[in-house]
Short mmCIF file of C-alpha atoms in Angstrom, two decimals:
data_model
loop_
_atom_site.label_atom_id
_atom_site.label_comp_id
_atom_site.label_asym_id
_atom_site.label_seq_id
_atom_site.Cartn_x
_atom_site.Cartn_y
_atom_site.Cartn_z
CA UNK A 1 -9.12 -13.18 -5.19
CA UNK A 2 -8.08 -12.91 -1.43
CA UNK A 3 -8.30 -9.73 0.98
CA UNK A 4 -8.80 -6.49 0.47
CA UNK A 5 -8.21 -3.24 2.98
CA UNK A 6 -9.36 0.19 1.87
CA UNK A 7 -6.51 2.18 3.31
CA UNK A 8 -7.99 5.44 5.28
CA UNK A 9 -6.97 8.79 4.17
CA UNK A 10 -4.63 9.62 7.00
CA UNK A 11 -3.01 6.81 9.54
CA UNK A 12 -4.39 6.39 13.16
CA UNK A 13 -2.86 8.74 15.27
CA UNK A 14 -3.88 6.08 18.36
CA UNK A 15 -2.67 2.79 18.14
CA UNK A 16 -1.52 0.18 15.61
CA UNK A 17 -1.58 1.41 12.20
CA UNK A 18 -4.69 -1.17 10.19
CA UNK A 19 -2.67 -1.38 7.34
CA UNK A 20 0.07 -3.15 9.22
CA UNK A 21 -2.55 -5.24 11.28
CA UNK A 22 -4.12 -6.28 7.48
CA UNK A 23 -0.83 -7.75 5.84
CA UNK A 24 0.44 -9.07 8.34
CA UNK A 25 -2.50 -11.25 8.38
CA UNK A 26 -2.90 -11.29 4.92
CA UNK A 27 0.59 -12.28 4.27
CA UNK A 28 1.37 -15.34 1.68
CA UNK A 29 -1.39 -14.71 0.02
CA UNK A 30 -3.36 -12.82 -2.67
CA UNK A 31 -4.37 -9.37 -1.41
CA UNK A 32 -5.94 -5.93 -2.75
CA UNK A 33 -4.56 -2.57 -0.71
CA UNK A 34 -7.45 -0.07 -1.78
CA UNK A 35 -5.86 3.63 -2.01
CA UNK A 36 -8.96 5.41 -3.05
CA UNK A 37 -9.53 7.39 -0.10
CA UNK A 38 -5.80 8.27 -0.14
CA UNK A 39 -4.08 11.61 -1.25
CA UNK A 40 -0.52 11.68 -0.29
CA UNK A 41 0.81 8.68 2.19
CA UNK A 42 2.67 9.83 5.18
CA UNK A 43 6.75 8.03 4.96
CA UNK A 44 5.41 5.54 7.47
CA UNK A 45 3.05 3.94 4.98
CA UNK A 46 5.06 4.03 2.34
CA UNK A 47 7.43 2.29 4.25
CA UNK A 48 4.86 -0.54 5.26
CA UNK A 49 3.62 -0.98 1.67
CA UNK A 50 7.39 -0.83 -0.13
CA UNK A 51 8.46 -3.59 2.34
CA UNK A 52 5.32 -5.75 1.88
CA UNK A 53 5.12 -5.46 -1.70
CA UNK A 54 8.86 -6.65 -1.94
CA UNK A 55 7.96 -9.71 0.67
CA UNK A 56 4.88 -10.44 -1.51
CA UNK A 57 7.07 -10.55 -4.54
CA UNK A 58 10.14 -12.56 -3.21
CA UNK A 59 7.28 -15.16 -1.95
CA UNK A 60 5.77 -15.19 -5.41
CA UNK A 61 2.41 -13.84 -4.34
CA UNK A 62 0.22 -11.11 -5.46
CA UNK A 63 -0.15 -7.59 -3.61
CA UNK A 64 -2.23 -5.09 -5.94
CA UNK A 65 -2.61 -1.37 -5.17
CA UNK A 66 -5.67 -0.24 -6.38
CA UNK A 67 -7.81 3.52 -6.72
CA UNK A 68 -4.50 5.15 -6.64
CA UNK A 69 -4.84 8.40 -7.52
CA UNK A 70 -2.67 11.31 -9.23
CA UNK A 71 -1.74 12.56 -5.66
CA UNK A 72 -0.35 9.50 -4.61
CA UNK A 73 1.82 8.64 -7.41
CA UNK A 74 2.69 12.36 -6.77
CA UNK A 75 3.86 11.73 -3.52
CA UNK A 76 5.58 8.21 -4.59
CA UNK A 77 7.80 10.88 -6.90
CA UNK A 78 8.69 13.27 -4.38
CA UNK A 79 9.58 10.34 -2.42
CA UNK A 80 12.52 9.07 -4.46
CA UNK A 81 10.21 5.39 -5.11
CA UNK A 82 9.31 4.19 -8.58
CA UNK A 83 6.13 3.40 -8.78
CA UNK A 84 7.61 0.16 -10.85
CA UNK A 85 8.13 -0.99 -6.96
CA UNK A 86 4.34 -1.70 -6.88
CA UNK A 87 1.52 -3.69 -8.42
CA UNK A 88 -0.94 -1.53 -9.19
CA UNK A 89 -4.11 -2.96 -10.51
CA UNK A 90 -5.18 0.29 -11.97
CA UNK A 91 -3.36 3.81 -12.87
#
């Protein structure tokens, strides 16, 4: 099954974003990044989660996206990313 983080609605304005902190230990394996709490994701998050869903891929692991909501694809749109970058457990 392996890790899951539940994502907080809006990134740490102190410190080390969690997210970052979670794959990076997480990494090489199976892992769950839980986006119910989240509306729209700053750039900076998107960036983190486009970059380890690609490394996740290339390694032939799993990263799922899950609770993502209408808001956040939303916001994926307006971003230029296709959703089709992710692996979203539920949409």
């Amino acid at each position: 099954m392996g890790q899951t983080h539940r994502m907080a609605a809006q990134r740490a304005q102190s410190g080390a974003d969690p997210l970052y902190s979670f794959l990076r230990e997480a990494a090489g394996g199976p892992a769950t990044v839980d986006l119910e709490e989240v509306g729209l994701c700053d750039s900076q998050r998107l960036q983190i989660l486009v970059s380890a869903s690609r490394h996740w891929r290339a390694a032939g692991s799993s990263l799922r996206l899950t609770g993502a909501g209408e808001t956040f694809l939303k916001g994926l749109e307006l971003s230029g990313l296709d959703p089709a970058e992710f692996d979203f457990e539920d949409k």
